[in-house]
Short mmCIF file of C-alpha atoms and ligand atoms in Angstrom, two decimals:
data_model
loop_
_atom_site.label_atom_id
_atom_site.label_comp_id
_atom_site.label_asym_id
_atom_site.label_seq_id
_atom_site.Cartn_x
_atom_site.Cartn_y
_atom_site.Cartn_z
CA MET A 63 -4.14 23.50 -7.31
CA HIS A 64 -1.99 24.19 -3.84
CA ILE A 65 -3.37 23.31 -0.51
CA LYS A 66 -1.58 24.42 2.00
CA ALA A 67 -1.91 24.09 6.30
CA THR A 68 0.51 26.31 8.15
CA ASN A 69 -0.23 25.23 11.98
CA LEU A 70 -3.74 25.11 10.95
CA HIS A 71 -6.00 25.77 14.53
CA LEU A 72 -9.82 25.17 14.92
CA ALA A 73 -11.76 25.51 18.16
CA TYR A 74 -15.40 25.38 19.01
CA GLY A 75 -15.84 27.82 21.39
CA ARG A 76 -13.39 26.48 24.42
CA ASP A 77 -12.57 22.79 22.60
CA SER A 78 -9.89 23.09 20.98
CA VAL A 79 -10.34 20.28 17.45
CA LEU A 80 -7.52 20.82 15.30
CA HIS A 81 -4.03 21.63 16.73
CA ASP A 82 -1.18 22.69 15.03
CA MET A 83 -1.90 21.03 11.25
CA ASN A 84 1.06 21.32 8.87
CA PHE A 85 0.53 19.43 5.76
CA GLU A 86 0.65 20.19 2.04
CA ILE A 87 -1.43 18.83 -0.95
CA ILE A 88 -0.56 19.45 -4.50
CA GLU A 89 -0.86 16.80 -7.34
CA PRO A 90 -4.09 15.84 -8.74
CA LYS A 91 -4.59 12.31 -6.62
CA ILE A 92 -7.04 10.19 -5.22
CA TYR A 93 -6.08 11.02 -1.05
CA GLY A 94 -7.78 8.80 1.42
CA LEU A 95 -8.46 10.86 4.64
CA LEU A 96 -8.77 8.36 7.84
CA GLY A 97 -9.10 9.53 11.30
CA ARG A 98 -11.62 7.70 14.60
CA ASN A 99 -14.60 9.20 15.18
CA GLY A 100 -14.38 12.75 16.57
CA ALA A 101 -10.70 13.38 14.76
CA GLY A 102 -11.55 15.70 13.00
CA LYS A 103 -12.03 15.09 9.81
CA THR A 104 -15.31 17.32 9.19
CA SER A 105 -13.95 20.04 10.77
CA LEU A 106 -10.85 20.01 8.66
CA LEU A 107 -12.82 19.55 5.37
CA SER A 108 -14.78 22.09 5.88
CA ILE A 109 -11.93 24.57 6.38
CA ILE A 110 -10.52 23.23 2.66
CA GLY A 111 -14.27 23.28 1.56
CA SER A 112 -14.58 27.47 2.73
CA PHE A 113 -17.63 26.23 5.13
CA ARG A 114 -15.53 27.46 8.04
CA GLU A 115 -12.68 29.96 8.99
CA ALA A 116 -9.30 28.60 10.80
CA THR A 117 -9.16 29.84 14.57
CA SER A 118 -5.52 30.67 14.22
CA GLY A 119 -2.80 29.64 11.74
CA ASP A 120 -3.19 29.33 7.89
CA LEU A 121 -5.23 27.03 4.97
CA ARG A 122 -4.41 28.51 1.78
CA ILE A 123 -5.77 27.25 -1.77
CA ASN A 124 -3.06 28.86 -4.59
CA GLY A 125 -2.07 31.16 -1.91
CA VAL A 126 -5.26 32.26 -1.01
CA ALA A 127 -7.39 31.75 2.02
CA PRO A 128 -10.38 30.07 0.85
CA PHE A 129 -13.13 31.35 3.35
CA GLU A 130 -15.70 33.46 1.23
CA ASN A 131 -13.69 33.74 -1.75
CA ALA A 132 -16.03 33.13 -4.40
CA GLN A 133 -13.10 32.87 -7.10
CA ILE A 134 -11.47 30.24 -4.90
CA MET A 135 -14.86 28.25 -3.81
CA GLN A 136 -15.76 28.05 -7.47
CA GLU A 137 -12.70 25.23 -7.73
CA VAL A 138 -13.79 23.61 -5.03
CA THR A 139 -16.43 21.13 -4.27
CA PHE A 140 -17.29 19.72 -0.81
CA MET A 141 -20.20 16.75 -0.88
CA TYR A 142 -21.20 15.71 2.67
CA ASN A 143 -24.24 14.43 3.82
CA LYS A 144 -26.76 16.62 2.97
CA ASP A 145 -29.95 17.39 4.60
CA PHE A 146 -32.33 17.27 1.35
CA THR A 147 -35.82 17.91 3.40
CA GLY A 148 -37.61 20.40 1.16
CA GLU A 149 -35.84 19.73 -1.84
CA THR A 150 -38.46 19.25 -3.93
CA ASP A 151 -36.76 19.34 -7.46
CA SER A 152 -35.97 16.17 -8.88
CA PRO A 153 -32.04 14.80 -9.64
CA SER A 154 -32.54 15.46 -13.60
CA SER A 155 -33.79 19.42 -12.98
CA ILE A 156 -31.48 20.31 -10.54
CA VAL A 157 -28.22 19.11 -12.58
CA LYS A 158 -29.31 21.36 -15.33
CA TYR A 159 -28.53 24.17 -13.01
CA LEU A 160 -25.68 23.91 -11.75
CA GLY A 161 -23.39 24.58 -14.25
CA ARG A 162 -24.21 28.14 -13.61
CA TYR A 163 -22.03 28.16 -9.84
CA ARG A 164 -19.98 25.60 -11.32
CA PRO A 165 -17.20 26.04 -13.97
CA HIS A 166 -16.26 22.49 -14.70
CA PHE A 167 -19.39 20.84 -14.62
CA ASP A 168 -20.56 18.25 -16.86
CA LEU A 169 -23.70 17.95 -17.78
CA GLU A 170 -23.81 15.23 -19.88
CA TYR A 171 -21.54 13.08 -17.46
CA ALA A 172 -23.99 14.18 -14.88
CA MET A 173 -26.90 12.78 -16.95
CA GLU A 174 -25.51 9.66 -17.70
CA LEU A 175 -24.65 9.10 -13.99
CA ILE A 176 -28.16 9.40 -12.95
CA LYS A 177 -29.05 6.85 -15.42
CA LYS A 178 -26.17 4.62 -13.94
CA PHE A 179 -27.43 5.22 -10.28
CA LYS A 180 -31.19 5.14 -11.19
CA LEU A 181 -32.08 8.07 -10.03
CA ALA A 182 -34.18 9.38 -13.41
CA GLY A 183 -37.01 10.17 -13.17
CA LYS A 184 -39.71 12.85 -11.56
CA LYS A 185 -39.08 12.27 -7.64
CA SER A 186 -37.94 14.82 -5.72
CA VAL A 187 -34.59 14.52 -3.88
CA ALA A 188 -36.27 15.34 -0.54
CA LYS A 189 -38.38 12.11 -1.45
CA LEU A 190 -35.13 9.72 -2.47
CA SER A 191 -34.32 6.88 -0.43
CA LYS A 192 -31.22 8.18 2.07
CA GLY A 193 -29.33 5.81 -0.75
CA LYS A 194 -30.26 7.44 -3.38
CA GLN A 195 -29.55 10.75 -1.74
CA SER A 196 -26.28 10.13 -1.02
CA ALA A 197 -25.70 8.32 -4.98
CA PHE A 198 -27.14 12.12 -6.08
CA ASN A 199 -24.58 13.63 -3.68
CA VAL A 200 -22.24 11.05 -5.60
CA VAL A 201 -23.29 12.44 -9.41
CA VAL A 202 -22.85 15.89 -7.97
CA GLY A 203 -19.45 15.75 -6.89
CA LEU A 204 -18.07 13.76 -9.65
CA ALA A 205 -19.70 15.37 -12.78
CA SER A 206 -18.96 18.90 -10.73
CA ARG A 207 -15.10 17.66 -11.90
CA SER A 208 -13.37 20.17 -9.71
CA PRO A 209 -9.64 20.49 -9.29
CA ILE A 210 -10.40 19.95 -5.70
CA THR A 211 -13.54 17.58 -4.69
CA ILE A 212 -13.92 16.54 -1.38
CA PHE A 213 -16.25 13.63 -0.76
CA ASP A 214 -17.09 13.59 3.09
CA GLU A 215 -18.36 10.02 3.63
CA VAL A 216 -21.38 10.40 1.52
CA TYR A 217 -21.26 7.21 0.38
CA LEU A 218 -21.98 5.43 3.74
CA GLY A 219 -25.82 5.15 2.59
CA MET A 220 -25.23 3.64 -0.57
CA ASP A 221 -25.73 0.12 -1.04
CA ALA A 222 -22.39 -2.78 -2.07
CA PRO A 223 -23.55 -2.43 -5.91
CA ALA A 224 -24.10 1.60 -5.63
CA ARG A 225 -20.62 2.16 -3.83
CA ASP A 226 -19.01 -0.31 -6.39
CA LEU A 227 -20.26 1.45 -9.50
CA PHE A 228 -19.32 4.76 -7.56
CA TYR A 229 -15.49 3.92 -6.89
CA LYS A 230 -15.52 2.22 -10.45
CA GLU A 231 -16.16 5.85 -11.83
CA LEU A 232 -14.02 7.40 -9.69
CA LEU A 233 -11.14 5.84 -10.86
CA LYS A 234 -12.27 6.22 -14.79
CA ASP A 235 -13.34 9.90 -14.51
CA GLN A 236 -9.81 10.69 -12.31
CA GLU A 237 -8.16 8.95 -15.53
CA LEU A 238 -9.44 11.07 -18.02
CA HIS A 239 -9.58 14.39 -15.74
CA PRO A 240 -7.20 14.54 -12.78
CA ARG A 241 -7.81 16.64 -9.59
CA ILE A 242 -7.46 16.42 -6.14
CA ILE A 243 -9.33 14.13 -4.81
CA ILE A 244 -9.97 13.67 -1.06
CA LEU A 245 -12.30 11.29 0.26
CA SER A 246 -13.09 10.92 4.17
CA THR A 247 -13.93 7.24 5.13
CA HIS A 248 -14.88 4.50 7.52
CA LEU A 249 -14.75 1.69 4.88
CA VAL A 250 -11.11 1.42 5.01
CA SER A 251 -10.39 -2.35 3.53
CA GLU A 252 -13.43 -1.25 1.17
CA MET A 253 -11.84 1.80 -0.34
CA ASP A 254 -8.12 1.39 0.21
CA TYR A 255 -7.11 0.23 -3.57
CA LEU A 256 -8.55 3.81 -4.21
CA PHE A 257 -5.88 5.63 -2.32
CA ASP A 258 -2.70 7.20 -3.94
CA GLU A 259 -1.87 8.86 -0.73
CA VAL A 260 -3.16 8.34 2.53
CA MET A 261 -3.42 11.13 5.76
CA ILE A 262 -4.39 10.10 9.35
CA ILE A 263 -5.78 11.75 11.93
CA HIS A 264 -5.85 11.61 15.55
CA GLU A 265 -7.22 13.36 17.98
CA GLY A 266 -6.77 16.77 15.77
CA ARG A 267 -3.49 16.31 14.57
CA ILE A 268 -1.66 15.22 11.91
CA LEU A 269 -0.30 11.52 12.49
CA LEU A 270 0.76 10.50 8.98
CA GLN A 271 0.54 11.66 5.52
CA GLU A 272 2.02 9.09 2.78
CA PRO A 273 1.95 7.35 -0.12
CA TYR A 274 -0.48 4.43 0.19
CA ASP A 275 2.48 1.99 -1.20
CA ALA A 276 4.49 3.49 1.47
CA ILE A 277 2.24 2.77 4.26
CA VAL A 278 1.78 -0.46 3.67
CA SER A 279 4.87 -1.58 2.94
CA ARG A 280 6.21 0.10 6.51
CA GLY A 281 4.00 -2.64 7.98
CA VAL A 282 4.38 -6.00 8.88
CA THR A 283 2.96 -9.28 10.23
CA VAL A 284 5.40 -11.46 11.85
CA VAL A 285 4.19 -15.23 12.72
CA GLY A 286 6.19 -18.07 14.00
CA SER A 287 7.09 -19.56 17.64
CA LYS A 288 7.04 -17.02 20.51
CA ASP A 289 10.88 -17.40 21.23
CA SER A 290 11.83 -16.89 18.04
CA VAL A 291 9.16 -14.32 17.13
CA ASP A 292 10.19 -12.36 20.41
CA ARG A 293 13.72 -12.36 19.71
CA PHE A 294 12.87 -11.24 16.10
CA ALA A 295 10.97 -8.19 17.63
CA ALA A 296 12.92 -6.86 20.61
CA ASP A 297 14.40 -4.06 18.76
CA LYS A 298 11.32 -3.26 16.94
CA GLU A 299 7.98 -1.17 17.61
CA ILE A 300 5.42 -3.49 17.99
CA LEU A 301 2.11 -2.29 17.12
CA ASN A 302 0.27 -5.22 17.91
CA GLU A 303 0.35 -8.76 19.44
CA GLU A 304 -1.54 -11.81 19.45
CA GLN A 305 -0.83 -15.81 20.82
CA LEU A 306 -2.30 -19.12 20.54
CA GLY A 307 -0.63 -21.51 21.89
CA ASP A 308 3.18 -21.40 21.43
CA THR A 309 2.28 -19.31 18.08
CA ARG A 310 2.89 -15.92 17.99
CA SER A 311 1.81 -13.31 15.48
CA VAL A 312 3.07 -9.49 15.76
CA THR A 313 2.32 -6.35 13.52
CA ILE A 314 5.68 -4.24 12.79
CA TYR A 315 5.72 -1.06 11.89
CA GLY A 316 8.86 0.21 10.49
CA GLU A 317 11.03 -0.51 7.45
CA MET A 318 12.11 -4.33 7.07
CA SER A 319 15.69 -4.27 5.91
CA GLU A 320 17.20 -7.07 4.14
CA ALA A 321 18.95 -7.99 7.22
CA ASP A 322 15.59 -8.53 8.97
CA ARG A 323 14.36 -10.43 6.30
CA LEU A 324 17.76 -13.11 6.22
CA ALA A 325 17.46 -13.32 10.33
CA ALA A 326 13.38 -13.68 10.43
CA SER A 327 13.91 -16.55 7.68
CA GLU A 328 16.93 -17.76 9.36
CA LEU A 329 14.26 -18.44 12.61
CA GLY A 330 11.87 -20.00 10.67
CA LEU A 331 9.34 -17.18 10.45
CA THR A 332 6.77 -16.05 8.21
CA ILE A 333 6.21 -12.50 6.98
CA GLY A 334 3.34 -11.43 5.60
CA PRO A 335 1.62 -8.25 4.63
CA VAL A 336 -0.33 -5.83 6.84
CA SER A 337 -3.32 -4.15 5.58
CA LEU A 338 -4.38 -0.42 5.88
CA GLN A 339 -7.04 -1.29 7.90
CA ASP A 340 -4.74 -3.43 10.18
CA LEU A 341 -2.28 -0.40 10.75
CA PHE A 342 -5.21 2.61 11.16
CA ILE A 343 -6.46 0.67 14.02
CA GLN A 344 -2.97 -0.01 15.44
CA LEU A 345 -1.91 3.83 15.03
CA THR A 346 -5.10 4.96 16.67
CA LYS A 347 -5.98 2.88 19.66
CA GLU A 348 -6.53 5.21 22.53
CA GLU A 349 -4.45 4.52 25.40
CA ASP A 350 -7.71 1.94 27.14
CA GLU A 351 -8.04 -0.13 23.85
CA HIS A 352 -4.18 -1.52 24.33
CA ALA A 353 -4.86 -5.51 25.13
N1 ATP B 4 -20.28 22.48 15.17
C1 ATP B 4 -19.72 22.13 16.24
N2 ATP B 4 -19.64 22.61 17.74
C2 ATP B 4 -19.28 22.49 18.57
N3 ATP B 4 -18.40 20.99 18.68
C3 ATP B 4 -18.34 20.46 17.34
C4 ATP B 4 -18.94 21.02 16.15
N4 ATP B 4 -18.66 20.02 14.89
C5 ATP B 4 -17.83 19.11 15.76
N5 ATP B 4 -17.47 19.19 16.94
C6 ATP B 4 -16.24 18.37 17.67
O1 ATP B 4 -15.18 18.41 17.19
C7 ATP B 4 -14.33 17.17 16.93
C8 ATP B 4 -14.05 16.86 15.61
O2 ATP B 4 -15.82 16.54 15.00
P1 ATP B 4 -15.39 16.09 13.37
O3 ATP B 4 -17.07 16.30 13.36
O4 ATP B 4 -15.16 16.93 12.59
O5 ATP B 4 -14.45 14.31 13.76
P2 ATP B 4 -14.90 13.60 12.81
O6 ATP B 4 -13.55 13.22 12.16
O7 ATP B 4 -15.77 13.57 11.10
O8 ATP B 4 -15.79 12.10 13.07
P3 ATP B 4 -16.80 11.31 12.72
O9 ATP B 4 -15.85 10.34 11.83
O10 ATP B 4 -17.69 10.85 13.69
O11 ATP B 4 -17.55 11.85 11.56
C9 ATP B 4 -15.57 16.21 17.44
O12 ATP B 4 -15.27 16.46 19.39
C10 ATP B 4 -17.07 16.93 17.92
O13 ATP B 4 -17.68 16.81 18.68
#
């Protein structure tokens, strides 16, 4: 599968929310989609999920615009926090007919997941707790085995053990049936190990799209005496700085060369890794949030 956005633009009335987005998603990998509240994640995902049409520009899946295209829609599963009011069937009875619309749906796997997430029984989905409803979304998303599978924050209501089960199942099933999986989330530090690639969107624009390893290897924290840290960081891009007494800690964004590492060691500085969550927070800070 091949998702390609070209100058993608979306407006709700006069409000532009996605601006000139250009990106490609090609490989069957797990993509983490990060962005602050209101950055445009759901808006973007709903275009990929054929729920919405772009205002201008283009989003194509395998070269075709997905909106109202039945053939492409069969290949894409978009799970979001659905309102299940009025859903009188139980999880086990719903999954029995999902195969009609989802060509890759695996009923046996769905039933296995229903058991694992403790959703068996006659209770209608409408009467399940919020967390169990979220788990049901996860079951449908995983068992659909769609070549493009999108989870838009569906796991938010789930408790920690249920989320942990989801992450394990996701990794196991992705290894057996590789597909494009897009996870949008605010649980960055909890989920970062799942991501092969990370996309950060900020105020409706793509801020970066890179392999996870490349992103986290770009940032470092440097700790040491104030003067030494200042000397070392003078020509570097500083994302954040903190000071306690004479000890200064800075987060630097950018490649660290061998010469940089040598210079840091000569200055007696300690270099440590930076987490994706820290980088995300720093890269998406608003003007009035800078210290
Ligand atoms: N149906 C709509 N009509 C008008 N404006 C909308 C609509 N849906 C979203 N928006 C606006 O579009 C912008 C992007 O919203 P979107 O829901 O895509 O962001 P998000 O990154 O998913 O946010 P969150 O993390 O809070 O879920 C916001 O300013 C939001 O108010």
